PDB file of N, CA and C in Angstrom:
ATOM      1  N   MET A   1      -9.051 -66.960   4.770  1.00 64.00           N
ATOM      2  CA  MET A   1      -8.196 -65.674   5.229  1.00 64.00           C
ATOM      3  C   MET A   1      -7.089 -65.646   4.407  1.00 64.00           C
ATOM      4  N   PRO A   2      -7.109 -64.597   3.543  1.00 87.00           N
ATOM      5  CA  PRO A   2      -5.878 -64.281   2.856  1.00 87.00           C
ATOM      6  C   PRO A   2      -4.631 -64.231   3.066  1.00 87.00           C
ATOM      7  N   LEU A   3      -3.933 -64.216   2.015  1.00 88.00           N
ATOM      8  CA  LEU A   3      -3.272 -65.449   2.218  1.00 88.00           C
ATOM      9  C   LEU A   3      -1.868 -64.518   3.375  1.00 88.00           C
ATOM     10  N   LEU A   4      -1.877 -63.325   2.950  1.00 88.00           N
ATOM     11  CA  LEU A   4      -0.882 -61.809   3.729  1.00 88.00           C
ATOM     12  C   LEU A   4      -1.484 -61.965   5.046  1.00 88.00           C
ATOM     13  N   ALA A   5      -2.855 -62.192   5.582  1.00 89.00           N
ATOM     14  CA  ALA A   5      -3.240 -61.922   6.496  1.00 89.00           C
ATOM     15  C   ALA A   5      -2.297 -63.163   7.768  1.00 89.00           C
ATOM     16  N   ARG A   6      -2.371 -64.209   7.061  1.00 91.00           N
ATOM     17  CA  ARG A   6      -2.201 -65.903   7.564  1.00 91.00           C
ATOM     18  C   ARG A   6      -0.996 -65.783   7.689  1.00 91.00           C
ATOM     19  N   ILE A   7      -0.069 -65.001   7.104  1.00 91.00           N
ATOM     20  CA  ILE A   7       1.360 -64.787   6.932  1.00 91.00           C
ATOM     21  C   ILE A   7       1.466 -63.951   8.598  1.00 91.00           C
ATOM     22  N   LEU A   8       1.100 -62.515   8.583  1.00 90.00           N
ATOM     23  CA  LEU A   8       1.296 -61.752   9.664  1.00 90.00           C
ATOM     24  C   LEU A   8       0.601 -62.348  10.340  1.00 90.00           C
ATOM     25  N   GLU A   9      -0.716 -62.625  10.519  1.00 92.00           N
ATOM     26  CA  GLU A   9      -0.674 -63.539  11.744  1.00 92.00           C
ATOM     27  C   GLU A   9       0.429 -64.914  12.553  1.00 92.00           C
ATOM     28  N   SER A  10       0.238 -65.501  11.219  1.00 93.00           N
ATOM     29  CA  SER A  10       1.703 -66.547  12.143  1.00 93.00           C
ATOM     30  C   SER A  10       2.872 -65.839  12.724  1.00 93.00           C
ATOM     31  N   ALA A  11       2.745 -64.738  11.779  1.00 93.00           N
ATOM     32  CA  ALA A  11       4.378 -64.244  12.622  1.00 93.00           C
ATOM     33  C   ALA A  11       3.947 -63.082  13.334  1.00 93.00           C
ATOM     34  N   ARG A  12       2.876 -63.127  14.643  1.00 91.00           N
ATOM     35  CA  ARG A  12       2.625 -61.887  15.564  1.00 91.00           C
ATOM     36  C   ARG A  12       2.786 -64.035  16.943  1.00 91.00           C
ATOM     37  N   ILE A  13       1.832 -64.621  16.408  1.00 94.00           N
ATOM     38  CA  ILE A  13       1.705 -65.919  16.755  1.00 94.00           C
ATOM     39  C   ILE A  13       3.292 -65.647  17.396  1.00 94.00           C
ATOM     40  N   GLN A  14       3.631 -66.065  16.588  1.00 94.00           N
ATOM     41  CA  GLN A  14       5.577 -66.772  16.994  1.00 94.00           C
ATOM     42  C   GLN A  14       6.248 -66.224  18.001  1.00 94.00           C
ATOM     43  N   ALA A  15       6.124 -64.786  17.436  1.00 94.00           N
ATOM     44  CA  ALA A  15       6.468 -63.505  18.547  1.00 94.00           C
ATOM     45  C   ALA A  15       6.114 -64.059  19.805  1.00 94.00           C
ATOM     46  N   LEU A  16       4.771 -63.995  19.577  1.00 92.00           N
ATOM     47  CA  LEU A  16       4.179 -64.360  21.233  1.00 92.00           C
ATOM     48  C   LEU A  16       4.954 -65.530  21.989  1.00 92.00           C
ATOM     49  N   LEU A  17       4.789 -66.895  21.608  1.00 94.00           N
ATOM     50  CA  LEU A  17       5.476 -68.048  21.641  1.00 94.00           C
ATOM     51  C   LEU A  17       6.113 -67.727  21.990  1.00 94.00           C
ATOM     52  N   GLY A  18       7.411 -66.790  21.089  1.00 92.00           N
ATOM     53  CA  GLY A  18       8.780 -66.356  21.451  1.00 92.00           C
ATOM     54  C   GLY A  18       9.510 -65.862  22.370  1.00 92.00           C
ATOM     55  N   GLY A  19       8.119 -65.059  22.865  1.00 94.00           N
ATOM     56  CA  GLY A  19       8.732 -64.187  23.816  1.00 94.00           C
ATOM     57  C   GLY A  19       8.870 -62.980  23.585  1.00 94.00           C
ATOM     58  N   LEU A  20       8.614 -62.396  22.149  1.00 94.00           N
ATOM     59  CA  LEU A  20       9.356 -61.362  21.311  1.00 94.00           C
ATOM     60  C   LEU A  20       8.643 -60.259  21.364  1.00 94.00           C
ATOM     61  N   ILE A  21       8.758 -58.944  21.859  1.00 92.00           N
ATOM     62  CA  ILE A  21       8.155 -57.691  22.234  1.00 92.00           C
ATOM     63  C   ILE A  21       7.676 -57.323  20.660  1.00 92.00           C
ATOM     64  N   ARG A  22       9.388 -57.180  20.019  1.00 92.00           N
ATOM     65  CA  ARG A  22       8.809 -56.827  18.381  1.00 92.00           C
ATOM     66  C   ARG A  22       9.565 -57.500  17.532  1.00 92.00           C
ATOM     67  N   ILE A  23       9.134 -57.718  16.038  1.00 94.00           N
ATOM     68  CA  ILE A  23       9.871 -58.507  15.348  1.00 94.00           C
ATOM     69  C   ILE A  23      10.676 -57.625  14.473  1.00 94.00           C
ATOM     70  N   THR A  24      11.981 -57.447  14.465  1.00 94.00           N
ATOM     71  CA  THR A  24      13.123 -56.999  13.708  1.00 94.00           C
ATOM     72  C   THR A  24      12.952 -57.004  11.862  1.00 94.00           C
ATOM     73  N   CYS A  25      12.299 -58.699  11.489  1.00 96.00           N
ATOM     74  CA  CYS A  25      12.547 -59.739  10.149  1.00 96.00           C
ATOM     75  C   CYS A  25      11.862 -60.019  10.288  1.00 96.00           C
ATOM     76  N   ILE A  26      11.398 -60.897   9.013  1.00 96.00           N
ATOM     77  CA  ILE A  26      10.471 -61.493   8.908  1.00 96.00           C
ATOM     78  C   ILE A  26      10.876 -62.447   7.294  1.00 96.00           C
ATOM     79  N   GLU A  27      11.103 -63.813   7.668  1.00 97.00           N
ATOM     80  CA  GLU A  27      12.242 -64.061   6.433  1.00 97.00           C
ATOM     81  C   GLU A  27      11.019 -64.940   5.573  1.00 97.00           C
ATOM     82  N   MET A  28      10.846 -65.583   4.097  1.00 96.00           N
ATOM     83  CA  MET A  28      10.023 -66.101   3.874  1.00 96.00           C
ATOM     84  C   MET A  28      10.643 -66.879   2.865  1.00 96.00           C
ATOM     85  N   ARG A  29       9.916 -68.584   2.520  1.00 96.00           N
ATOM     86  CA  ARG A  29      10.693 -69.323   0.808  1.00 96.00           C
ATOM     87  C   ARG A  29       9.214 -69.012  -0.004  1.00 96.00           C
ATOM     88  N   ILE A  30       9.332 -68.405  -1.183  1.00 96.00           N
ATOM     89  CA  ILE A  30       8.582 -68.337  -2.192  1.00 96.00           C
ATOM     90  C   ILE A  30       8.501 -68.702  -3.212  1.00 96.00           C
ATOM     91  N   GLY A  31       7.309 -70.113  -3.591  1.00 96.00           N
ATOM     92  CA  GLY A  31       7.914 -70.810  -4.992  1.00 96.00           C
ATOM     93  C   GLY A  31       8.229 -70.312  -6.268  1.00 96.00           C
ATOM     94  N   SER A  32       9.013 -70.270  -7.024  1.00 95.00           N
ATOM     95  CA  SER A  32       8.914 -69.739  -7.990  1.00 95.00           C
ATOM     96  C   SER A  32       7.814 -70.353  -8.860  1.00 95.00           C
ATOM     97  N   ASP A  33       6.976 -71.224  -8.457  1.00 95.00           N
ATOM     98  CA  ASP A  33       5.435 -71.813 -10.051  1.00 95.00           C
ATOM     99  C   ASP A  33       4.064 -71.548  -8.854  1.00 95.00           C
ATOM    100  N   SER A  34       4.301 -70.553  -7.527  1.00 93.00           N
ATOM    101  CA  SER A  34       3.227 -69.707  -6.871  1.00 93.00           C
ATOM    102  C   SER A  34       2.665 -69.040  -7.114  1.00 93.00           C
ATOM    103  N   ALA A  35       3.226 -68.001  -8.373  1.00 91.00           N
ATOM    104  CA  ALA A  35       2.209 -66.921  -9.111  1.00 91.00           C
ATOM    105  C   ALA A  35       2.534 -65.686  -8.225  1.00 91.00           C
ATOM    106  N   ILE A  36       3.138 -66.093  -6.702  1.00 93.00           N
ATOM    107  CA  ILE A  36       2.542 -64.327  -6.239  1.00 93.00           C
ATOM    108  C   ILE A  36       3.903 -64.001  -6.379  1.00 93.00           C
ATOM    109  N   ASP A  37       4.291 -62.554  -6.853  1.00 94.00           N
ATOM    110  CA  ASP A  37       5.533 -61.302  -6.505  1.00 94.00           C
ATOM    111  C   ASP A  37       6.558 -61.324  -5.614  1.00 94.00           C
ATOM    112  N   PRO A  38       7.234 -61.887  -5.385  1.00 93.00           N
ATOM    113  CA  PRO A  38       8.256 -61.667  -4.457  1.00 93.00           C
ATOM    114  C   PRO A  38       8.212 -60.030  -3.452  1.00 93.00           C
ATOM    115  N   GLU A  39       7.987 -59.158  -4.525  1.00 93.00           N
ATOM    116  CA  GLU A  39       8.277 -57.784  -4.619  1.00 93.00           C
ATOM    117  C   GLU A  39       7.050 -57.280  -3.824  1.00 93.00           C
ATOM    118  N   ALA A  40       5.908 -57.972  -4.713  1.00 92.00           N
ATOM    119  CA  ALA A  40       4.497 -56.919  -3.750  1.00 92.00           C
ATOM    120  C   ALA A  40       4.409 -57.663  -2.739  1.00 92.00           C
ATOM    121  N   ILE A  41       4.802 -59.071  -2.794  1.00 92.00           N
ATOM    122  CA  ILE A  41       4.309 -59.259  -1.347  1.00 92.00           C
ATOM    123  C   ILE A  41       5.073 -58.260  -0.177  1.00 92.00           C
ATOM    124  N   ALA A  42       5.842 -58.141  -0.633  1.00 91.00           N
ATOM    125  CA  ALA A  42       7.123 -57.643   0.551  1.00 91.00           C
ATOM    126  C   ALA A  42       6.481 -56.184   0.955  1.00 91.00           C
ATOM    127  N   SER A  43       6.359 -55.767  -0.508  1.00 91.00           N
ATOM    128  CA  SER A  43       5.783 -54.500   0.022  1.00 91.00           C
ATOM    129  C   SER A  43       4.325 -54.506   0.594  1.00 91.00           C
ATOM    130  N   ALA A  44       3.574 -54.721   0.016  1.00 89.00           N
ATOM    131  CA  ALA A  44       2.358 -55.023   0.810  1.00 89.00           C
ATOM    132  C   ALA A  44       2.413 -55.431   2.143  1.00 89.00           C
ATOM    133  N   MET A  45       3.037 -56.212   2.838  1.00 88.00           N
ATOM    134  CA  MET A  45       2.989 -57.129   3.888  1.00 88.00           C
ATOM    135  C   MET A  45       3.977 -55.457   4.540  1.00 88.00           C
ATOM    136  N   GLU A  46       4.841 -54.844   4.228  1.00 86.00           N
ATOM    137  CA  GLU A  46       5.274 -53.712   4.809  1.00 86.00           C
ATOM    138  C   GLU A  46       4.083 -52.003   5.254  1.00 86.00           C
ATOM    139  N   GLU A  47       3.131 -52.660   4.058  1.00 85.00           N
ATOM    140  CA  GLU A  47       2.077 -51.409   4.205  1.00 85.00           C
ATOM    141  C   GLU A  47       1.457 -52.171   5.298  1.00 85.00           C
ATOM    142  N   ARG A  48       1.493 -53.094   5.574  1.00 83.00           N
ATOM    143  CA  ARG A  48       0.248 -53.913   6.860  1.00 83.00           C
ATOM    144  C   ARG A  48       0.821 -53.334   7.951  1.00 83.00           C
ATOM    145  N   PHE A  49       2.086 -53.234   8.145  1.00 84.00           N
ATOM    146  CA  PHE A  49       2.791 -53.279   9.503  1.00 84.00           C
ATOM    147  C   PHE A  49       2.754 -52.315  10.358  1.00 84.00           C
ATOM    148  N   GLN A  50       1.663 -52.263  11.458  1.00 76.00           N
ATOM    149  CA  GLN A  50       1.522 -51.482  12.217  1.00 76.00           C
ATOM    150  C   GLN A  50       1.451 -51.830  13.673  1.00 76.00           C
ATOM    151  N   GLY A  51       1.917 -50.894  14.800  1.00 77.00           N
ATOM    152  CA  GLY A  51       1.979 -51.205  16.329  1.00 77.00           C
ATOM    153  C   GLY A  51       3.666 -51.238  17.091  1.00 77.00           C
ATOM    154  N   ASP A  52       3.727 -51.684  17.621  1.00 74.00           N
ATOM    155  CA  ASP A  52       5.543 -52.090  18.520  1.00 74.00           C
ATOM    156  C   ASP A  52       5.866 -53.040  18.184  1.00 74.00           C
ATOM    157  N   LEU A  53       5.018 -53.525  17.932  1.00 85.00           N
ATOM    158  CA  LEU A  53       5.267 -55.398  17.191  1.00 85.00           C
ATOM    159  C   LEU A  53       6.007 -55.211  16.218  1.00 85.00           C
ATOM    160  N   LEU A  54       5.208 -54.807  14.872  1.00 87.00           N
ATOM    161  CA  LEU A  54       5.967 -54.616  13.969  1.00 87.00           C
ATOM    162  C   LEU A  54       7.038 -53.613  12.869  1.00 87.00           C
ATOM    163  N   GLU A  55       6.695 -52.914  13.807  1.00 84.00           N
ATOM    164  CA  GLU A  55       7.653 -51.162  13.727  1.00 84.00           C
ATOM    165  C   GLU A  55       9.070 -51.166  13.524  1.00 84.00           C
ATOM    166  N   LYS A  56       9.302 -51.196  12.269  1.00 85.00           N
ATOM    167  CA  LYS A  56      10.427 -51.312  11.325  1.00 85.00           C
ATOM    168  C   LYS A  56      10.796 -52.287  11.207  1.00 85.00           C
ATOM    169  N   CYS A  57      10.011 -52.978  10.756  1.00 92.00           N
ATOM    170  CA  CYS A  57      10.575 -54.875  10.263  1.00 92.00           C
ATOM    171  C   CYS A  57      10.905 -54.948   9.399  1.00 92.00           C
ATOM    172  N   LYS A  58      11.855 -55.668   8.533  1.00 93.00           N
ATOM    173  CA  LYS A  58      12.078 -55.972   7.748  1.00 93.00           C
ATOM    174  C   LYS A  58      11.472 -57.014   7.032  1.00 93.00           C
ATOM    175  N   VAL A  59      11.311 -57.544   5.008  1.00 94.00           N
ATOM    176  CA  VAL A  59      10.950 -58.581   4.624  1.00 94.00           C
ATOM    177  C   VAL A  59      12.115 -58.986   4.608  1.00 94.00           C
ATOM    178  N   GLU A  60      12.790 -60.087   3.760  1.00 96.00           N
ATOM    179  CA  GLU A  60      13.313 -60.779   3.449  1.00 96.00           C
ATOM    180  C   GLU A  60      13.042 -62.492   2.901  1.00 96.00           C
ATOM    181  N   ILE A  61      12.852 -62.281   1.513  1.00 96.00           N
ATOM    182  CA  ILE A  61      12.347 -63.650   0.390  1.00 96.00           C
ATOM    183  C   ILE A  61      13.066 -64.326  -0.360  1.00 96.00           C
ATOM    184  N   GLU A  62      13.108 -65.473  -0.460  1.00 96.00           N
ATOM    185  CA  GLU A  62      13.967 -66.168  -1.244  1.00 96.00           C
ATOM    186  C   GLU A  62      12.811 -66.747  -2.026  1.00 96.00           C
ATOM    187  N   VAL A  63      13.646 -66.919  -3.025  1.00 96.00           N
ATOM    188  CA  VAL A  63      12.416 -67.775  -4.341  1.00 96.00           C
ATOM    189  C   VAL A  63      13.233 -69.287  -4.435  1.00 96.00           C
ATOM    190  N   VAL A  64      12.737 -70.180  -4.163  1.00 96.00           N
ATOM    191  CA  VAL A  64      12.329 -71.257  -4.053  1.00 96.00           C
ATOM    192  C   VAL A  64      11.801 -71.844  -5.429  1.00 96.00           C
ATOM    193  N   GLU A  65      12.236 -73.622  -5.452  1.00 96.00           N
ATOM    194  CA  GLU A  65      11.706 -74.052  -6.809  1.00 96.00           C
ATOM    195  C   GLU A  65      10.332 -74.155  -5.842  1.00 96.00           C
ATOM    196  N   GLY A  66       9.128 -74.485  -6.506  1.00 96.00           N
ATOM    197  CA  GLY A  66       7.978 -75.316  -6.523  1.00 96.00           C
ATOM    198  C   GLY A  66       6.958 -73.978  -6.469  1.00 96.00           C
ATOM    199  N   ASN A  67       5.562 -74.249  -5.716  1.00 95.00           N
ATOM    200  CA  ASN A  67       4.709 -73.545  -5.754  1.00 95.00           C
ATOM    201  C   ASN A  67       3.929 -73.261  -4.366  1.00 95.00           C
ATOM    202  N   GLN A  68       5.218 -73.507  -3.237  1.00 94.00           N
ATOM    203  CA  GLN A  68       4.423 -72.600  -1.494  1.00 94.00           C
ATOM    204  C   GLN A  68       5.066 -71.399  -1.145  1.00 94.00           C
ATOM    205  N   VAL A  69       4.526 -71.578  -0.429  1.00 93.00           N
ATOM    206  CA  VAL A  69       4.432 -69.752   0.411  1.00 93.00           C
ATOM    207  C   VAL A  69       4.904 -70.239   1.453  1.00 93.00           C
ATOM    208  N   GLU A  70       6.107 -70.115   2.833  1.00 93.00           N
ATOM    209  CA  GLU A  70       6.155 -70.587   3.654  1.00 93.00           C
ATOM    210  C   GLU A  70       7.434 -69.235   4.378  1.00 93.00           C
ATOM    211  N   LEU A  71       6.551 -69.029   5.256  1.00 93.00           N
ATOM    212  CA  LEU A  71       7.233 -68.285   6.408  1.00 93.00           C
ATOM    213  C   LEU A  71       8.648 -68.879   7.374  1.00 93.00           C
ATOM    214  N   LYS A  72       9.247 -68.815   6.957  1.00 94.00           N
ATOM    215  CA  LYS A  72      10.662 -69.447   7.516  1.00 94.00           C
ATOM    216  C   LYS A  72      11.218 -68.786   8.815  1.00 94.00           C
ATOM    217  N   SER A  73      11.391 -67.513   8.985  1.00 95.00           N
ATOM    218  CA  SER A  73      11.895 -67.111  10.963  1.00 95.00           C
ATOM    219  C   SER A  73      11.455 -66.026  10.681  1.00 95.00           C
ATOM    220  N   ILE A  74      11.168 -65.846  11.837  1.00 96.00           N
ATOM    221  CA  ILE A  74      11.673 -64.250  12.539  1.00 96.00           C
ATOM    222  C   ILE A  74      12.384 -63.987  12.994  1.00 96.00           C
ATOM    223  N   GLU A  75      12.874 -62.799  13.447  1.00 95.00           N
ATOM    224  CA  GLU A  75      13.726 -62.622  14.722  1.00 95.00           C
ATOM    225  C   GLU A  75      13.474 -61.032  15.487  1.00 95.00           C
ATOM    226  N   GLY A  76      13.802 -60.887  16.540  1.00 95.00           N
ATOM    227  CA  GLY A  76      13.206 -60.411  17.443  1.00 95.00           C
ATOM    228  C   GLY A  76      13.759 -59.125  18.003  1.00 95.00           C
ATOM    229  N   VAL A  77      13.412 -59.005  19.048  1.00 93.00           N
ATOM    230  CA  VAL A  77      13.718 -58.402  20.966  1.00 93.00           C
ATOM    231  C   VAL A  77      13.170 -58.952  21.069  1.00 93.00           C
ATOM    232  N   PRO A  78      13.619 -59.473  22.312  1.00 93.00           N
ATOM    233  CA  PRO A  78      12.973 -60.309  23.662  1.00 93.00           C
ATOM    234  C   PRO A  78      12.619 -59.290  24.448  1.00 93.00           C
ATOM    235  N   PHE A  79      11.498 -60.127  24.638  1.00 85.00           N
ATOM    236  CA  PHE A  79      10.754 -59.440  26.148  1.00 85.00           C
ATOM    237  C   PHE A  79      12.008 -58.417  27.442  1.00 85.00           C
ATOM    238  N   GLN A  80      12.718 -60.014  27.796  1.00 81.00           N
ATOM    239  CA  GLN A  80      13.550 -59.236  28.735  1.00 81.00           C
ATOM    240  C   GLN A  80      14.314 -58.335  28.230  1.00 81.00           C
ATOM    241  N   ALA A  81      14.983 -57.577  26.568  1.00 60.00           N
ATOM    242  CA  ALA A  81      15.276 -56.831  26.202  1.00 60.00           C
ATOM    243  C   ALA A  81      14.391 -55.801  26.667  1.00 60.00           C
ATOM    244  N   ARG A  82      13.344 -55.307  26.515  1.00 57.00           N
ATOM    245  CA  ARG A  82      12.484 -54.331  27.128  1.00 57.00           C
ATOM    246  C   ARG A  82      13.334 -52.944  27.311  1.00 57.00           C
ATOM    247  N   ASP A  83      13.654 -52.838  28.471  1.00 57.00           N
ATOM    248  CA  ASP A  83      14.269 -51.515  28.954  1.00 57.00           C
ATOM    249  C   ASP A  83      15.988 -51.313  28.198  1.00 57.00           C
ATOM    250  N   ALA A  84      15.850 -51.901  27.155  1.00 53.00           N
ATOM    251  CA  ALA A  84      16.969 -51.475  26.537  1.00 53.00           C
ATOM    252  C   ALA A  84      16.720 -50.580  25.655  1.00 53.00           C
ATOM    253  N   ILE A  85      15.257 -50.771  25.343  1.00 52.00           N
ATOM    254  CA  ILE A  85      14.773 -49.820  23.793  1.00 52.00           C
ATOM    255  C   ILE A  85      14.389 -48.567  24.069  1.00 52.00           C
TER     256      ILE A  85
END
């Protein structure tokens, strides 16, 4: 599975486990030695955002030392707040 698809799938799973009905922010760490352009991955992710879960989600990327790519956290709207949307 390509990296982008794995990140989005992981974010969706974490949202469901956390009781979120919408993801508003995805935070990632990308290693400076990973050969991944942070701006390119953020842009590609935003292009793939579809449906209610990821609508208007923003991507924040922190460049760190090393070669790892990590989904740091997600923020969102909890299920209990659905009536306020």
